[in-house]
Amino acid sequence: MMVMDELESKQWYRELKGKVDDKILLYQDKRGYLWDKIHSENLRYFKNNYCGYPFTNHLALVLVVMSNQNWSDLTIYNSFHFMSKGLKELFQELKLASIDDFDVDIHLSNYLRKEILPSHSDNKRNGFFIRYKNLVKKVHKWFSSKLTTEQQEMFAPFLLPQTTLDTRDFNVSKLANKAARSKRKSETDAISKEFIKIRAEGGFRLNQVRRLRQKYLEALEVVKANNYPLPFDFAYLENEERGEISKELFSFRLWDKPSFVLHHSEHYKLSTIKSAKTRKSTFSEEKNEYFVEFLKAEIVGDKTEEPLEKTEGFWFLPILEHQLIGNWFQSLSEEQINEKLKIFEMYGYREPEAENINVPFQSNHKGILSQGAFISKSQEYADGILINVEVLYITSLFGATALDIFTSSGARLGEVAQIHLGRGCLDQGSITDQKNNVEKTSYIFRAIPKGRDEPAVFYANKDTFDLIMEIAVYFKNVHYEGSIPKVEFRYRKTEGVTRTEQPYLFQLNGKHFGHRTFACILNFICFGLIYETQDKKLITLKPHLLRHGFATHAVQAEELPIDVVAMILNQKDLEITGYYSQPTQSQVANVVTDFHTSMTSQIDMMTEVLRQPEEIQALFERQRKISGPFSKTVGGTCVTNKVCPIKLACVGCGTKIPEPEQKHELLDYLDWAEQTKVFYEEKGFNLEVMKMKKTIHDAKVELKEIALIEEYRRDKENDPELIIKKQ
């Protein structure tokens, strides 16, 4: 009787008894019932979609085994969803009445050859087959290693048959890979001409959050100094230093937990209201927290600074408004889930008719893009959008820093994850150019590239190091209030990637960022940056896509040799570099004529090169005296490590960092180039005219990048006045 009472208290038993065989439903190991480990959302999905079929018990066993192998709930959902839906469609198409009718190798072979369900894409076929093969293999391994002979006899009827097929024997795998490559190049094409803007936009967005945090802290100080009651209304002007962008008035309301409950008491229990009044329990001083409510953004007149019309405000507001953070799908109905999935589709985070649930803003990391339970639950009672300012500031700072590094160095995510604040990684020093005795500052970081054992050098610039320093200062003064701890390296840890413990840059709360955390911060800082391919498909910015964009630019726009670009990217296989750097459709069509961005890079010509050694040695000796790292050149600083890759054609070179302080040099150079072009036109030297046109174009592009750097720096220094509304 006690056992039945215990079972009846379990949701999974009440919902599945009579639908799943008792041998599977009631099986226990030494830790208890296996069904206890299944997340409620995965249980609900299975119950609503896969009960009453010939394969119900077989899928139930798959779900049970997956849920007891320490997989994340979302990974289980996506893998199980993809595999089970494909199996269901196969059975329905083939009209199979039982699992015994499923001739696995024949039916899957026909499916992979497109003889079954011809409407399925190559990617969908390949994805289903891989998941089926892997999941069934795991269940069979559990069956043979965890069960006794008697238990094996009991569970044998519920095993899905294993397949001996290999996708490499079918064209579908090759076609899926070809489609993936084609998609990558199409996406690269979409962002290639926007590299300068993407990098600058990350800085402008971080500046916005910096100002929000500063005004929030000032408002908090005013409230505490004058003992003002909460809520406290304040505002400030945005975009005062953004040139062509209209100035906006951002209006806020400052709250703490007790004041919010007391001003919205109709929504809370009497016990909660009492605790808020007495400031006890979760409302005590130790557990209290301050936050702001974003009320509105209004465009104001340049001269009067009076509100003219409402505008959108911060770029991230839709994420908070629609509550898309974390495992947003939990406890929602199918209809509510589909509504939110449409929002992701609108912003490019989900392809139409995709099978899986998207969580682009799930950080899996305490303190990163997590509003907190109180703010999340209270949002529905607020007039505006509730914001945990500190969380959004540090998330934006990490996101902007990562974006800056990706777009300037071409580094892989695994290399960026290695940046740390201890010895041997970051280096900043002074180098004197022997030709003109001018002192320059160098900025580099070191990381071990993929497939290597020793660190390689990656070049950065002052703005990158300023962002890194801002994180370090935040760690020491605010977050850790002292020394920055050494933490375990977590990126790709489950895949066997190991690095020594270090005070890593990308960490928080004593924990290094994992892969999903990196994805989250980049998705957050880039949210709403909409780019679409030529066939009108929306894309999102990912580290590997930015790396492809970097390579494509270096070869197609900067005309650097592929072996040099391979060194910049730290790639050993030139075929891969060739794929990365293939021209996009727009470049072939000569559409992207205005795209030239200069990026930092490193080239180790003396350790690896595929040209003849004699040729390289002669070139090195010839140019060693006139080129080198951190040499001063027109409009910026050369950062090539050894031999100049484009024979000293410095304007437009990807190995030069444009410097705003040397803008006058580029203006003089541009004036010279335009006069020279006129001279050649008069002489009828058409080839020389074409060369000068490219020179003029390259100079203008560098001036455009310098203008963005100058605008970003002005915007960073902008400190608007705190406007206190009448209380």
XYZ file of C-alpha atoms in Angstrom:
727
model
C 0.000 0.000 0.000
C 2.812 2.391 0.882
C 4.525 1.615 -2.440
C 1.348 2.425 -4.387
C 0.874 5.651 -2.443
C 4.454 6.612 -3.293
C 3.932 5.842 -6.978
C 0.633 7.719 -7.159
C 2.424 10.782 -5.798
C 4.743 10.798 -8.811
C 3.649 12.747 -11.873
C 5.318 10.390 -14.338
C 3.464 7.365 -12.915
C 0.055 9.044 -12.903
C 0.475 10.188 -16.511
C 2.048 7.051 -18.004
C 0.512 4.094 -16.179
C -1.262 1.938 -18.718
C 0.579 3.701 -21.560
C 4.120 2.440 -20.921
C 4.908 -1.164 -19.970
C 5.314 -1.580 -16.204
C 8.691 -3.259 -16.668
C 10.038 0.064 -17.987
C 7.867 2.314 -15.839
C 8.677 0.678 -12.495
C 12.338 -0.203 -13.039
C 14.698 1.024 -10.315
C 18.434 0.995 -9.844
C 20.299 1.668 -6.599
C 19.517 5.405 -6.918
C 15.765 4.910 -7.276
C 13.221 5.086 -10.093
C 14.802 6.030 -13.424
C 11.765 8.126 -14.335
C 12.493 10.468 -11.420
C 15.366 11.924 -13.477
C 13.178 12.902 -16.453
C 12.433 16.619 -16.702
C 8.738 17.542 -16.624
C 8.914 19.167 -20.086
C 10.431 16.037 -21.628
C 7.842 13.908 -19.851
C 5.041 16.113 -21.178
C 6.416 15.980 -24.721
C 6.671 12.188 -24.675
C 3.208 11.709 -23.194
C 1.510 14.092 -25.651
C 3.235 12.846 -28.798
C 4.401 9.221 -28.561
C 1.956 7.154 -26.567
C -0.149 4.550 -28.381
C 2.357 3.683 -31.115
C 4.157 0.383 -31.911
C 7.400 1.987 -30.719
C 6.090 3.720 -27.559
C 7.891 1.426 -25.105
C 11.067 1.520 -27.199
C 11.162 5.330 -27.171
C 10.320 5.330 -23.466
C 13.427 3.243 -22.833
C 15.526 5.638 -24.953
C 14.234 8.614 -22.954
C 14.907 6.898 -19.632
C 18.475 5.976 -20.526
C 19.253 9.463 -21.897
C 17.854 11.151 -18.792
C 20.056 9.092 -16.495
C 23.362 9.888 -18.251
C 23.903 13.474 -17.035
C 22.839 15.110 -20.289
C 21.296 18.572 -20.075
C 17.496 18.642 -20.255
C 17.602 20.721 -23.432
C 20.071 18.364 -25.160
C 17.807 15.449 -24.260
C 14.758 17.279 -25.599
C 16.333 18.278 -28.901
C 17.980 14.898 -29.588
C 14.924 12.890 -28.542
C 12.563 15.195 -30.455
C 14.552 14.901 -33.681
C 14.967 11.136 -33.466
C 11.452 10.237 -32.291
C 9.700 12.473 -34.832
C 11.735 10.942 -37.659
C 10.915 7.433 -36.488
C 7.228 8.309 -36.263
C 7.216 9.687 -39.811
C 8.984 6.573 -41.131
C 6.462 4.218 -39.501
C 3.537 6.247 -40.820
C 4.972 6.463 -44.338
C 5.771 2.726 -44.458
C 2.544 1.767 -42.634
C 4.455 -0.459 -40.184
C 2.209 -2.183 -37.636
C 4.910 -3.347 -35.212
C 8.583 -2.935 -34.455
C 9.173 -6.383 -35.969
C 8.148 -4.953 -39.344
C 10.925 -2.384 -39.141
C 13.808 -3.787 -41.209
C 16.262 -1.222 -39.977
C 19.059 -1.441 -42.561
C 16.775 -1.747 -45.569
C 14.349 0.964 -44.493
C 17.057 3.406 -43.392
C 19.030 2.697 -46.556
C 15.989 3.554 -48.671
C 15.400 6.642 -46.565
C 18.981 7.865 -47.027
C 18.628 7.303 -50.787
C 15.501 9.518 -50.795
C 13.263 6.637 -51.805
C 11.200 7.282 -48.668
C 9.850 10.702 -47.581
C 11.358 12.558 -50.571
C 10.320 15.942 -49.134
C 12.910 15.643 -46.333
C 16.081 17.673 -46.807
C 19.528 16.073 -46.896
C 20.342 17.742 -43.593
C 17.203 16.326 -41.964
C 17.930 12.806 -43.243
C 21.514 12.959 -42.089
C 20.511 14.406 -38.710
C 17.868 11.754 -38.040
C 20.156 8.892 -39.034
C 23.038 10.095 -36.836
C 20.760 10.566 -33.813
C 19.035 7.224 -34.312
C 22.327 5.371 -34.609
C 23.956 7.102 -31.627
C 20.986 6.950 -29.247
C 20.179 3.318 -30.007
C 23.856 2.457 -29.525
C 23.808 4.102 -26.070
C 20.706 2.150 -25.051
C 22.299 -1.132 -26.159
C 25.472 -0.259 -24.232
C 23.389 0.437 -21.094
C 21.519 -2.828 -21.695
C 24.688 -4.922 -21.917
C 26.697 -3.218 -19.145
C 24.145 -2.256 -16.476
C 21.645 -5.123 -16.458
C 21.790 -8.648 -15.160
C 20.996 -11.584 -17.448
C 17.508 -11.793 -15.982
C 16.936 -8.063 -16.503
C 18.248 -8.288 -20.055
C 15.659 -10.932 -20.850
C 13.013 -8.579 -19.459
C 14.109 -5.511 -21.468
C 15.162 -7.203 -24.733
C 11.709 -6.775 -26.387
C 11.962 -2.992 -25.928
C 15.247 -2.435 -27.731
C 15.200 -0.567 -31.030
C 17.291 -2.453 -33.613
C 20.824 -1.222 -34.246
C 21.905 -0.348 -37.776
C 25.141 -1.375 -39.453
C 24.908 1.426 -42.028
C 27.406 4.276 -42.286
C 26.416 7.676 -43.721
C 29.760 7.795 -45.521
C 28.384 5.102 -47.824
C 25.551 7.378 -48.891
C 25.522 10.579 -50.875
C 23.249 12.208 -48.303
C 26.130 12.884 -45.925
C 28.203 14.524 -48.651
C 25.224 16.544 -49.831
C 24.487 17.676 -46.277
C 28.111 18.778 -45.829
C 28.054 20.535 -49.187
C 24.841 22.314 -48.226
C 26.378 23.348 -44.894
C 29.411 24.820 -46.675
C 27.231 26.619 -49.172
C 25.178 28.038 -46.323
C 28.329 29.225 -44.539
C 29.584 31.083 -47.605
C 26.152 32.590 -48.149
C 26.185 33.834 -44.549
C 29.734 35.157 -44.947
C 28.560 37.071 -47.986
C 25.809 38.675 -45.912
C 28.174 40.075 -43.275
C 31.331 40.681 -45.303
C 30.609 44.301 -46.144
C 29.461 45.085 -42.602
C 32.562 44.175 -40.591
C 33.441 47.741 -39.612
C 29.869 48.486 -38.547
C 29.536 45.239 -36.581
C 32.635 45.951 -34.539
C 31.674 49.584 -33.932
C 28.099 48.683 -32.984
C 29.366 46.433 -30.195
C 31.223 49.423 -28.741
C 28.251 51.779 -29.044
C 25.963 49.273 -27.330
C 28.400 48.782 -24.482
C 28.577 52.574 -24.093
C 24.790 52.648 -23.739
C 24.868 50.149 -20.894
C 27.837 51.910 -19.289
C 25.779 55.125 -19.139
C 22.749 53.276 -17.791
C 24.866 51.799 -15.018
C 26.510 55.129 -14.195
C 23.168 56.989 -13.993
C 21.647 54.128 -11.996
C 24.489 54.357 -9.460
C 24.152 58.148 -9.316
C 20.391 57.900 -8.748
C 20.960 55.315 -6.022
C 23.469 57.619 -4.354
C 21.012 60.541 -4.480
C 18.274 58.390 -2.916
C 20.490 57.181 -0.086
C 22.064 60.595 0.574
C 18.681 62.341 0.807
C 16.687 59.451 2.240
C 14.204 59.694 -0.628
C 11.419 57.100 -0.709
C 11.218 54.588 -3.545
C 10.217 54.501 -6.322
C 12.482 57.307 -7.576
C 12.093 58.622 -11.135
C 15.099 59.802 -13.132
C 16.180 60.288 -16.738
C 19.132 61.217 -18.923
C 19.910 62.061 -22.550
C 21.302 59.439 -24.919
C 23.292 59.875 -28.164
C 24.627 63.331 -27.334
C 27.896 62.509 -29.121
C 26.585 60.338 -31.972
C 26.502 62.938 -34.747
C 23.701 62.066 -37.148
C 21.744 59.975 -34.613
C 18.908 61.807 -32.843
C 19.208 62.559 -29.158
C 16.850 60.532 -26.975
C 15.508 60.994 -23.451
C 15.567 57.727 -21.478
C 13.210 57.658 -18.472
C 13.474 55.211 -15.558
C 12.117 54.376 -12.144
C 14.379 53.075 -9.365
C 12.980 50.312 -7.129
C 14.024 47.875 -4.489
C 12.183 44.653 -3.675
C 10.077 45.917 -0.737
C 8.980 49.117 -2.493
C 7.923 47.225 -5.621
C 5.790 44.776 -3.634
C 4.147 47.516 -1.593
C 3.298 49.567 -4.695
C 1.853 46.491 -6.437
C 0.321 44.896 -3.346
C -2.808 43.729 -5.203
C -0.667 41.045 -6.849
C 0.988 39.624 -3.720
C -0.046 37.499 -0.755
C -0.628 39.109 2.648
C 2.374 37.271 4.097
C 4.607 38.661 1.322
C 3.293 42.196 1.892
C 3.904 41.869 5.631
C 7.498 40.719 5.045
C 8.041 43.647 2.664
C 6.732 46.151 5.236
C 8.918 44.779 8.012
C 11.839 44.127 5.628
C 12.282 40.578 6.840
C 13.029 37.252 5.178
C 13.735 37.750 1.470
C 13.250 41.516 1.920
C 15.943 41.933 4.559
C 18.827 44.337 3.947
C 21.142 41.407 3.251
C 18.845 39.960 0.568
C 17.435 43.201 -0.805
C 18.375 44.360 -4.291
C 17.884 47.505 -6.346
C 16.760 47.524 -9.959
C 15.315 49.940 -12.494
C 12.168 50.015 -14.568
C 12.687 51.366 -18.068
C 9.628 53.506 -18.754
C 10.125 55.046 -22.194
C 12.528 56.521 -24.721
C 11.650 59.717 -26.559
C 13.377 61.581 -29.379
C 14.062 65.156 -28.279
C 14.690 68.355 -30.216
C 18.340 69.281 -30.743
C 17.855 72.768 -29.354
C 14.853 72.559 -27.036
C 15.566 69.016 -25.770
C 11.793 68.644 -25.431
C 10.283 65.198 -26.180
C 8.978 64.914 -29.742
C 7.990 61.254 -30.191
C 8.491 57.846 -28.635
C 11.250 55.552 -29.912
C 12.512 52.032 -29.195
C 15.271 52.601 -26.632
C 17.796 49.878 -25.778
C 18.491 47.145 -28.324
C 17.975 44.370 -25.756
C 14.467 45.318 -24.574
C 12.622 42.628 -26.616
C 14.691 39.937 -24.853
C 13.468 41.149 -21.467
C 9.952 42.099 -22.574
C 9.229 38.648 -24.007
C 11.265 36.903 -21.253
C 13.503 34.945 -23.603
C 16.310 34.402 -21.087
C 17.415 30.940 -19.959
C 15.138 27.909 -20.252
C 12.220 30.156 -21.178
C 10.095 27.226 -22.440
C 9.591 25.638 -19.019
C 5.984 25.514 -17.761
C 4.617 27.046 -20.975
C 1.872 25.629 -23.142
C 2.539 24.490 -26.693
C 0.845 27.655 -27.981
C 2.975 29.926 -25.773
C 6.140 28.109 -26.858
C 5.262 28.564 -30.524
C 4.626 32.288 -29.991
C 8.109 32.767 -28.562
C 9.670 30.617 -31.265
C 8.164 33.024 -33.812
C 10.034 35.863 -32.084
C 13.315 33.953 -32.432
C 12.492 33.352 -36.092
C 11.832 37.083 -36.549
C 15.331 37.919 -35.286
C 17.139 35.124 -37.142
C 17.698 32.787 -34.189
C 15.524 30.068 -35.661
C 14.976 28.790 -39.173
C 11.393 28.364 -40.393
C 10.041 24.868 -39.726
C 13.022 24.017 -37.502
C 12.535 21.042 -35.189
C 14.345 22.112 -32.041
C 13.651 24.659 -29.299
C 16.043 27.593 -29.299
C 17.745 29.013 -26.209
C 20.162 31.662 -27.560
C 20.086 33.556 -24.262
C 20.689 30.675 -21.895
C 24.058 31.349 -20.282
C 24.350 28.329 -17.961
C 26.412 30.665 -15.786
C 25.486 32.446 -12.578
C 25.489 36.209 -13.014
C 25.417 36.218 -16.823
C 22.144 37.429 -18.351
C 20.082 36.275 -15.404
C 17.558 38.820 -14.145
C 16.947 36.947 -10.905
C 13.813 35.221 -9.672
C 12.193 38.312 -8.130
C 12.575 40.541 -11.205
C 11.501 37.774 -13.602
C 8.347 36.997 -11.629
C 7.524 40.692 -11.063
C 7.814 41.732 -14.725
C 4.144 41.029 -15.426
C 3.116 43.630 -12.820
C 5.356 46.440 -14.102
C 4.372 49.272 -16.429
C 7.767 49.218 -18.164
C 10.649 46.763 -18.489
C 12.447 45.707 -15.290
C 16.231 45.635 -15.549
C 18.924 44.132 -13.338
C 21.514 46.749 -14.274
C 24.653 45.064 -12.939
C 23.897 41.806 -14.732
C 23.291 43.560 -18.042
C 26.442 45.634 -17.649
C 28.801 42.710 -17.114
C 27.044 40.651 -19.818
C 27.417 43.546 -22.278
C 31.047 44.094 -21.292
C 31.919 40.443 -21.884
C 29.938 40.389 -25.134
C 31.513 43.545 -26.570
C 34.994 42.349 -25.609
C 34.503 38.959 -27.269
C 33.059 40.578 -30.410
C 35.983 42.999 -30.598
C 38.524 40.178 -30.382
C 36.750 37.962 -32.923
C 36.431 40.702 -35.527
C 39.970 41.991 -35.133
C 42.089 38.849 -34.807
C 40.335 36.016 -36.641
C 40.955 33.867 -33.553
C 38.880 30.788 -32.826
C 36.549 30.716 -29.848
C 38.792 28.108 -28.214
C 41.724 30.539 -28.473
C 39.779 33.523 -27.159
C 38.644 31.370 -24.232
C 42.324 30.982 -23.214
C 42.971 34.701 -22.646
C 43.906 35.214 -19.018
C 45.124 37.987 -16.737
C 48.173 36.166 -15.410
C 51.721 36.145 -16.670
C 52.578 35.083 -20.182
C 49.319 35.895 -21.958
C 48.744 39.628 -22.312
C 51.689 41.791 -23.243
C 51.960 45.535 -23.666
C 55.215 47.295 -24.297
C 56.963 50.115 -26.091
C 58.884 49.649 -29.323
C 60.966 52.367 -30.938
C 60.964 52.562 -34.720
C 64.654 52.838 -35.600
C 63.951 54.699 -38.863
C 62.304 57.742 -37.297
C 62.847 57.206 -33.555
C 59.071 57.184 -32.919
C 57.911 55.134 -29.935
C 54.888 52.865 -30.440
C 52.919 50.687 -28.030
C 52.355 47.019 -28.814
C 49.316 44.994 -27.676
C 49.299 41.185 -27.989
C 47.806 38.090 -26.416
C 49.016 34.505 -26.587
C 46.963 31.330 -26.935
C 47.512 27.740 -28.047
C 45.862 27.262 -31.453
C 43.807 24.219 -32.326
C 46.008 21.201 -32.994
C 49.139 22.845 -31.546
C 51.131 22.472 -28.346
C 52.740 25.894 -28.045
C 51.185 29.376 -27.732
C 50.972 31.641 -30.781
C 50.842 35.427 -30.832
C 47.689 37.373 -31.713
C 47.767 41.131 -32.115
C 45.239 43.475 -30.595
C 44.932 47.245 -30.280
C 44.415 49.826 -27.561
C 40.618 49.634 -27.603
C 40.749 45.847 -27.135
C 43.106 46.188 -24.193
C 40.931 48.940 -22.688
C 38.000 46.496 -22.678
C 40.134 43.773 -21.104
C 41.322 46.248 -18.464
C 37.715 47.255 -17.715
C 36.872 43.619 -16.970
C 39.970 43.301 -14.753
C 39.051 46.464 -12.808
C 35.485 45.220 -12.373
C 36.782 41.921 -11.029
C 39.163 43.545 -8.528
C 36.996 46.436 -7.331
C 33.456 45.076 -7.563
C 32.997 41.388 -8.196
C 35.843 39.695 -6.315
C 36.827 42.709 -4.191
C 40.454 41.661 -4.340
C 42.609 39.300 -6.352
C 41.218 37.514 -9.391
C 41.106 33.758 -8.735
C 42.614 31.061 -10.890
C 39.840 28.850 -12.192
C 39.517 25.575 -14.059
C 39.390 25.827 -17.853
C 35.854 24.741 -18.860
C 35.536 25.469 -22.569
C 34.950 22.145 -24.361
C 35.937 20.305 -21.196
C 33.547 17.446 -21.974
C 35.414 16.917 -25.259
C 38.724 16.467 -23.484
C 40.144 19.991 -23.994
C 42.411 20.855 -21.056
C 44.410 23.923 -20.058
C 46.076 24.882 -16.802
C 44.189 26.842 -14.152
C 44.574 30.580 -14.728
C 42.873 33.867 -13.803
C 40.934 33.644 -17.066
C 39.398 36.771 -18.551
C 36.095 35.125 -19.368
C 35.011 33.976 -15.920
C 32.543 34.999 -13.214
C 31.725 33.749 -9.738
C 34.876 31.627 -9.728
C 33.874 29.706 -12.850
C 35.261 29.842 -16.395
C 32.837 30.266 -19.284
C 31.602 27.217 -21.143
C 30.602 27.069 -24.793
C 26.968 28.063 -24.172
C 28.011 31.080 -22.101
C 30.153 32.401 -24.937
C 27.239 31.924 -27.330
C 24.929 33.763 -24.934
C 27.077 36.886 -24.497
C 27.678 37.167 -28.246
C 23.989 36.665 -29.040
C 23.120 39.322 -26.480
C 25.485 42.057 -27.702
C 24.515 41.325 -31.337
C 20.757 40.982 -30.802
C 18.798 42.816 -33.486
C 21.744 43.151 -35.890
C 19.777 41.719 -38.773
C 21.643 40.355 -41.777
C 20.197 38.227 -44.531
C 21.586 36.087 -47.310
C 20.824 36.736 -50.964
C 17.946 34.264 -50.721
C 16.497 36.363 -47.858
C 17.347 34.013 -44.974
C 18.219 35.730 -41.700
C 21.499 34.863 -39.973
C 23.033 35.371 -36.560
C 26.623 36.294 -35.794
C 28.679 33.384 -34.465
C 32.430 33.146 -33.729
C 33.078 30.741 -36.595
C 31.121 32.893 -39.047
C 33.169 35.929 -38.011
C 36.317 33.858 -38.569
C 35.115 32.987 -42.078
C 34.434 36.668 -42.705
C 37.920 37.551 -41.516
C 39.546 35.021 -43.874
C 37.399 36.015 -46.832
C 38.305 39.657 -46.364
C 42.012 38.957 -45.960
C 42.275 37.021 -49.237
C 39.609 38.620 -51.425
C 39.782 42.239 -50.266
C 43.323 42.584 -48.932
C 44.830 40.166 -51.479
C 47.045 38.456 -48.904
C 48.547 35.097 -49.990
C 46.610 32.068 -48.747
C 49.645 30.672 -46.899
C 49.973 33.977 -45.053
C 46.271 33.920 -44.135
C 46.710 30.320 -42.944
C 49.336 31.608 -40.517
C 47.079 34.413 -39.333
C 44.331 31.865 -38.676
C 46.814 29.286 -37.368
C 45.610 26.655 -39.839
C 47.878 23.868 -41.075
C 45.659 22.716 -43.950
C 45.736 25.166 -46.859
C 42.694 23.497 -48.394
C 40.659 24.536 -45.374
C 42.036 28.063 -45.601
C 41.102 28.090 -49.273
C 37.546 27.089 -48.365
C 37.365 29.723 -45.633
C 38.599 32.433 -47.979
C 36.620 31.603 -51.121
C 35.058 34.706 -52.674
C 31.411 35.291 -51.867
C 28.715 35.781 -54.467
C 28.687 39.508 -53.841
C 32.422 39.767 -54.271
C 32.271 37.844 -57.519
C 29.493 40.189 -58.682
C 31.564 43.183 -57.626
C 28.817 44.330 -55.268
C 30.908 44.766 -52.155
C 33.064 47.521 -53.608
C 33.072 49.643 -50.485
C 34.289 46.925 -48.119
C 37.822 47.213 -46.820
C 38.464 46.883 -43.126
C 41.852 46.778 -41.485
C 42.332 44.230 -38.779
C 45.029 43.206 -36.399
C 46.830 39.982 -37.196
C 50.020 38.036 -36.685
C 52.161 36.306 -39.309
C 54.929 33.921 -38.342
C 56.707 33.658 -41.683
C 59.828 32.002 -40.291
C 58.218 28.983 -38.663
C 55.832 27.789 -41.355
C 55.493 28.623 -45.049
C 54.835 26.478 -48.107
C 56.790 28.501 -50.687
C 60.385 27.597 -51.513
C 62.677 28.342 -48.524
C 65.223 30.109 -50.733
C 62.603 32.484 -52.062
C 61.323 33.300 -48.587
C 64.797 33.728 -47.154
C 65.792 36.118 -49.941
C 62.595 38.118 -49.483
C 63.100 38.232 -45.746
C 66.682 39.462 -46.025
C 65.654 42.103 -48.563
C 62.863 43.521 -46.436
C 64.115 42.849 -42.931
C 65.622 46.322 -42.680
C 62.575 48.218 -43.896
C 59.588 46.421 -42.347
C 58.689 44.806 -39.082
C 56.224 44.698 -36.215
C 54.934 48.057 -34.960
C 56.648 50.122 -37.630
C 55.039 53.505 -38.110
C 53.347 53.805 -41.510
C 50.854 56.106 -43.200
C 47.795 56.440 -40.977
C 48.647 53.690 -38.515
C 50.922 50.956 -37.226
C 52.190 47.866 -39.075
C 51.809 44.652 -37.071
C 53.170 42.082 -39.513
C 55.585 39.838 -37.676
C 58.320 39.360 -40.292
C 58.078 39.951 -44.028
C 55.634 42.449 -45.522
C 52.942 40.345 -47.288
C 51.994 43.004 -49.865
C 55.390 44.577 -50.517
C 54.899 47.764 -48.494
C 51.580 48.851 -50.027
C 50.536 49.996 -46.558
C 47.271 51.850 -47.240
C 44.536 49.211 -47.339
C 46.736 46.469 -45.857
C 45.102 44.113 -43.383
C 48.232 43.991 -41.208
C 47.982 47.673 -40.276
C 46.034 49.143 -37.373
C 44.591 52.545 -38.343
C 45.367 55.155 -35.685
C 43.087 58.216 -35.244
C 46.118 60.191 -34.096
C 47.628 59.736 -37.577
C 44.483 60.696 -39.485
C 46.221 63.777 -40.962
C 48.717 61.499 -42.702
C 45.918 59.649 -44.491
C 44.311 62.951 -45.518
C 47.610 64.123 -46.994
C 48.052 60.742 -48.699
C 44.519 60.917 -50.125
C 45.151 64.395 -51.476
C 48.354 63.178 -53.139
C 46.574 60.139 -54.635
C 43.766 62.239 -56.095
C 46.241 64.675 -57.671
C 48.290 61.791 -59.042
C 45.166 60.201 -60.541
C 44.395 63.459 -62.380
C 47.986 63.560 -63.679
C 47.774 59.980 -65.014
C 44.366 60.672 -66.586
C 45.839 63.605 -68.470
C 48.716 61.413 -69.665
C 46.347 58.625 -70.696
C 48.011 56.039 -68.411
C 44.836 53.989 -67.854
C 46.489 51.201 -65.862
C 48.044 53.693 -63.471
C 44.679 55.453 -63.157
C 43.088 52.167 -62.071
C 45.815 51.645 -59.470
C 45.308 55.153 -58.089
C 41.537 54.627 -57.928
C 42.107 51.593 -55.720
C 44.566 53.588 -53.611
C 41.989 56.369 -53.167
C 39.346 53.822 -52.271
C 41.580 52.117 -49.676
C 42.469 55.465 -48.086
C 38.799 56.470 -47.839
C 37.895 53.143 -46.237
C 40.635 53.572 -43.616
C 39.378 57.110 -42.965
C 35.898 55.639 -42.507
C 37.194 53.172 -39.916
C 39.114 55.922 -38.137
C 35.900 57.994 -38.081
C 34.093 55.106 -36.381
C 36.904 54.753 -33.838
C 36.741 58.501 -33.127
C 32.940 58.368 -32.764
C 33.172 55.377 -30.431
C 35.762 57.120 -28.249
C 33.671 60.318 -28.070
C 30.605 58.281 -27.225
C 32.547 56.388 -24.554
C 33.525 59.661 -22.840
C 29.970 61.022 -22.957
C 28.634 61.499 -19.417
C 25.065 62.866 -19.591
C 23.578 64.802 -16.701
C 21.268 62.918 -14.362
C 17.757 64.394 -14.655
C 15.740 63.948 -11.469
C 11.995 63.933 -12.057
C 9.656 65.470 -9.516
C 9.144 62.948 -6.758
